[in-house]
Amino acid sequence: MSRWQELTGGTTGQDYAARFAALARSGKDMHGEARFCAALVPVGARVLDAGCGTGRVMIRLAELGYDCVGVDLDASMLAVARQQAPELPWFQADLAEFVPAGLGIAADFDLVVAAGNIFPLLSAGTEATVVERLAAALRPGGLLVAGFGLDEAHLPVPPGITLSEYDDCCTAAGLTLVDRFATWDADPYDDGGYAVNVHRR
């Protein structure tokens, strides 16, 4: 069972969506992740939203003209995504077992994004496998972008993976570090408790 399932029971999709809707109504920018990704690849590029949740990032990227696919294990989150954007392709799958061909998807993504603390909330011990699966979904030269917390101030669970461990997973999967930032606004990384990591296949 993933740390996310242990934390939520897999039934929090509506509550999660309501929380972000309230933030949006308060004037908070909800599209930093999508804007960050859009700066990396041209309009029309294929994007996999790995751990897409309720679809907030992917729906925005689709609105901007990207060819998007969303994958998540939590049925309650996907139900919200499908309700909000029924025209987009949403798949329920465990990222540790993700094989694009098994879902009828081509493994030639220009960018894979894992936003929302995906890696710290995976099942313990599956991090390297998930990186390997996501790397395999990229075309040569494609980018894996993952933003996640590194300390208790930035996570709802105890920290599960360090940056050096994540980099080791990426290296083993044939990925090379391109850049690292402190926020989705591309602020320089300062050894703080949150990192946005960009690796290239």
Short mmCIF file of C-alpha atoms in Angstrom, two decimals:
data_model
loop_
_atom_site.label_atom_id
_atom_site.label_comp_id
_atom_site.label_asym_id
_atom_site.label_seq_id
_atom_site.Cartn_x
_atom_site.Cartn_y
_atom_site.Cartn_z
CA MET A 1 0.00 0.00 0.00
CA SER A 2 1.33 3.43 -0.92
CA ARG A 3 1.89 6.13 1.67
CA TRP A 4 -0.85 8.09 -0.10
CA GLN A 5 -3.34 5.26 0.40
CA GLU A 6 -2.32 4.95 4.04
CA LEU A 7 -2.78 8.69 4.46
CA THR A 8 -6.12 9.09 2.66
CA GLY A 9 -7.73 5.69 2.25
CA GLY A 10 -8.14 6.50 -1.43
CA THR A 11 -11.41 8.35 -0.85
CA THR A 12 -10.46 12.01 -0.76
CA GLY A 13 -10.87 13.13 -4.36
CA GLN A 14 -13.78 15.49 -3.76
CA ASP A 15 -12.20 16.99 -0.63
CA TYR A 16 -8.88 17.48 -2.43
CA ALA A 17 -10.60 19.21 -5.35
CA ALA A 18 -12.62 21.43 -3.00
CA ARG A 19 -9.47 22.55 -1.19
CA PHE A 20 -7.80 23.64 -4.41
CA ALA A 21 -10.99 25.30 -5.65
CA ALA A 22 -11.06 27.36 -2.46
CA LEU A 23 -7.42 28.37 -2.97
CA ALA A 24 -8.22 29.42 -6.54
CA ARG A 25 -11.16 31.53 -5.34
CA SER A 26 -8.85 33.24 -2.86
CA GLY A 27 -6.71 34.43 -5.76
CA LYS A 28 -3.85 31.95 -5.38
CA ASP A 29 -2.12 30.97 -8.60
CA MET A 30 -2.99 27.32 -9.30
CA HIS A 31 -1.01 26.89 -12.50
CA GLY A 32 2.65 27.14 -11.54
CA GLU A 33 3.39 23.52 -12.44
CA ALA A 34 1.73 23.78 -15.85
CA ARG A 35 3.50 27.05 -16.59
CA PHE A 36 6.84 25.51 -15.60
CA CYS A 37 6.28 22.53 -17.91
CA ALA A 38 5.10 24.74 -20.77
CA ALA A 39 8.40 26.61 -20.62
CA LEU A 40 10.31 23.36 -21.23
CA VAL A 41 8.54 21.87 -24.26
CA PRO A 42 6.70 23.43 -27.23
CA VAL A 43 2.94 23.56 -27.63
CA GLY A 44 1.68 20.26 -29.00
CA ALA A 45 4.26 18.18 -27.13
CA ARG A 46 3.13 14.91 -25.55
CA VAL A 47 2.93 15.13 -21.76
CA LEU A 48 2.31 12.38 -19.24
CA ASP A 49 0.94 13.56 -15.90
CA ALA A 50 2.17 10.79 -13.59
CA GLY A 51 0.09 10.82 -10.43
CA CYS A 52 -2.35 13.24 -12.04
CA GLY A 53 -4.79 13.27 -9.14
CA THR A 54 -7.85 15.38 -9.89
CA GLY A 55 -6.22 16.65 -13.08
CA ARG A 56 -5.45 20.23 -12.11
CA VAL A 57 -2.06 20.34 -13.89
CA MET A 58 -3.00 18.24 -16.90
CA ILE A 59 -6.24 20.08 -17.62
CA ARG A 60 -4.36 23.37 -17.71
CA LEU A 61 -1.68 21.92 -20.00
CA ALA A 62 -4.37 20.60 -22.33
CA GLU A 63 -5.94 24.06 -22.41
CA LEU A 64 -2.54 25.42 -23.45
CA GLY A 65 -2.41 23.03 -26.39
CA TYR A 66 -0.45 20.04 -25.08
CA ASP A 67 -1.25 16.42 -25.91
CA CYS A 68 -1.78 15.00 -22.43
CA VAL A 69 -2.34 11.66 -20.73
CA GLY A 70 -3.08 11.28 -17.02
CA VAL A 71 -2.33 8.26 -14.83
CA ASP A 72 -3.18 7.80 -11.15
CA LEU A 73 -3.91 4.93 -8.78
CA ASP A 74 -6.58 6.74 -6.71
CA ALA A 75 -10.03 6.13 -8.22
CA SER A 76 -11.60 8.94 -6.18
CA MET A 77 -9.15 11.47 -7.63
CA LEU A 78 -9.64 10.18 -11.17
CA ALA A 79 -13.40 10.42 -10.79
CA VAL A 80 -13.03 14.16 -10.23
CA ALA A 81 -10.63 14.48 -13.18
CA ARG A 82 -13.01 12.64 -15.50
CA GLN A 83 -15.91 14.79 -14.33
CA GLN A 84 -13.98 18.00 -14.97
CA ALA A 85 -12.51 16.98 -18.33
CA PRO A 86 -14.25 13.89 -19.73
CA GLU A 87 -12.69 14.45 -23.14
CA LEU A 88 -9.14 13.83 -21.86
CA PRO A 89 -7.51 10.39 -21.44
CA TRP A 90 -7.36 9.33 -17.78
CA PHE A 91 -6.03 5.92 -16.74
CA GLN A 92 -6.02 4.15 -13.40
CA ALA A 93 -2.69 2.42 -12.86
CA ASP A 94 0.03 1.91 -10.27
CA LEU A 95 3.09 3.85 -11.42
CA ALA A 96 5.31 1.01 -10.20
CA GLU A 97 3.58 -1.24 -12.75
CA PHE A 98 3.00 1.38 -15.45
CA VAL A 99 3.57 0.06 -18.98
CA PRO A 100 2.22 2.44 -21.64
CA ALA A 101 1.67 -0.28 -24.23
CA GLY A 102 -0.54 -2.14 -21.75
CA LEU A 103 -2.90 0.83 -21.78
CA GLY A 104 -2.67 1.37 -25.53
CA ILE A 105 -0.41 4.41 -25.11
CA ALA A 106 2.74 5.11 -27.11
CA ALA A 107 5.90 5.42 -24.98
CA ASP A 108 7.18 8.55 -26.68
CA PHE A 109 6.38 11.36 -24.27
CA ASP A 110 8.29 14.62 -24.59
CA LEU A 111 7.80 15.31 -20.89
CA VAL A 112 6.64 13.38 -17.85
CA VAL A 113 5.59 15.50 -14.88
CA ALA A 114 5.21 14.16 -11.34
CA ALA A 115 3.86 17.04 -9.26
CA GLY A 116 2.23 16.96 -5.85
CA ASN A 117 4.74 14.95 -3.78
CA ILE A 118 4.35 11.83 -5.90
CA PHE A 119 7.69 10.29 -4.93
CA PRO A 120 7.46 10.72 -1.14
CA LEU A 121 3.94 9.24 -1.24
CA LEU A 122 4.80 6.08 -3.18
CA SER A 123 4.93 2.66 -1.57
CA ALA A 124 8.24 2.43 0.27
CA GLY A 125 10.90 0.76 -1.85
CA THR A 126 9.21 1.39 -5.22
CA GLU A 127 10.84 4.73 -5.98
CA ALA A 128 13.56 3.35 -8.26
CA THR A 129 11.04 1.21 -10.13
CA VAL A 130 8.74 4.18 -10.69
CA VAL A 131 11.60 6.31 -12.02
CA GLU A 132 12.54 3.45 -14.34
CA ARG A 133 8.94 3.12 -15.59
CA LEU A 134 8.60 6.86 -16.19
CA ALA A 135 11.98 7.09 -17.91
CA ALA A 136 10.95 4.27 -20.23
CA ALA A 137 7.88 6.27 -21.25
CA LEU A 138 10.04 9.15 -22.50
CA ARG A 139 11.33 9.54 -26.03
CA PRO A 140 15.11 9.98 -26.29
CA GLY A 141 15.82 13.53 -25.12
CA GLY A 142 12.54 13.71 -23.20
CA LEU A 143 12.31 15.28 -19.75
CA LEU A 144 11.21 13.96 -16.36
CA VAL A 145 10.08 16.77 -14.07
CA ALA A 146 9.36 15.93 -10.43
CA GLY A 147 8.64 18.33 -7.59
CA PHE A 148 8.45 17.05 -4.04
CA GLY A 149 9.07 17.89 -0.41
CA LEU A 150 12.15 16.78 1.44
CA ASP A 151 11.26 17.57 5.05
CA GLU A 152 8.29 17.45 7.39
CA ALA A 153 7.46 21.09 6.75
CA HIS A 154 6.74 20.28 3.10
CA LEU A 155 5.15 16.83 3.46
CA PRO A 156 2.05 15.26 5.04
CA VAL A 157 4.11 12.15 5.88
CA PRO A 158 7.67 11.60 7.15
CA PRO A 159 10.26 12.24 4.39
CA GLY A 160 10.62 9.17 2.18
CA ILE A 161 13.36 9.98 -0.30
CA THR A 162 16.37 12.29 -0.35
CA LEU A 163 17.62 14.22 -3.35
CA SER A 164 20.74 12.08 -3.61
CA GLU A 165 18.61 8.93 -3.54
CA TYR A 166 16.32 10.34 -6.21
CA ASP A 167 19.31 11.33 -8.37
CA ASP A 168 20.70 7.81 -7.98
CA CYS A 169 17.38 6.38 -9.16
CA CYS A 170 17.44 8.68 -12.18
CA THR A 171 21.04 7.79 -13.04
CA ALA A 172 20.22 4.09 -12.86
CA ALA A 173 17.29 4.69 -15.25
CA GLY A 174 19.53 6.44 -17.78
CA LEU A 175 18.52 10.00 -16.89
CA THR A 176 20.82 13.00 -16.47
CA LEU A 177 20.18 15.98 -14.20
CA VAL A 178 19.49 19.15 -16.21
CA ASP A 179 18.49 21.58 -13.48
CA ARG A 180 16.98 21.87 -10.01
CA PHE A 181 14.80 24.62 -8.58
CA ALA A 182 13.30 25.52 -5.22
CA THR A 183 9.82 26.23 -6.60
CA TRP A 184 7.63 25.78 -9.66
CA ASP A 185 8.38 29.46 -10.37
CA ALA A 186 11.96 28.33 -11.12
CA ASP A 187 13.56 30.02 -8.12
CA PRO A 188 17.16 28.78 -7.69
CA TYR A 189 17.47 25.73 -5.45
CA ASP A 190 18.83 26.74 -2.04
CA ASP A 191 19.19 23.40 -0.23
CA GLY A 192 15.70 23.92 1.17
CA GLY A 193 12.90 21.50 1.91
CA TYR A 194 11.31 21.42 -1.56
CA ALA A 195 12.88 20.72 -4.94
CA VAL A 196 11.70 20.71 -8.53
CA ASN A 197 14.01 18.37 -10.45
CA VAL A 198 14.49 18.23 -14.22
CA HIS A 199 16.20 15.16 -15.70
CA ARG A 200 16.70 14.27 -19.37
CA ARG A 201 16.67 10.86 -20.99
#
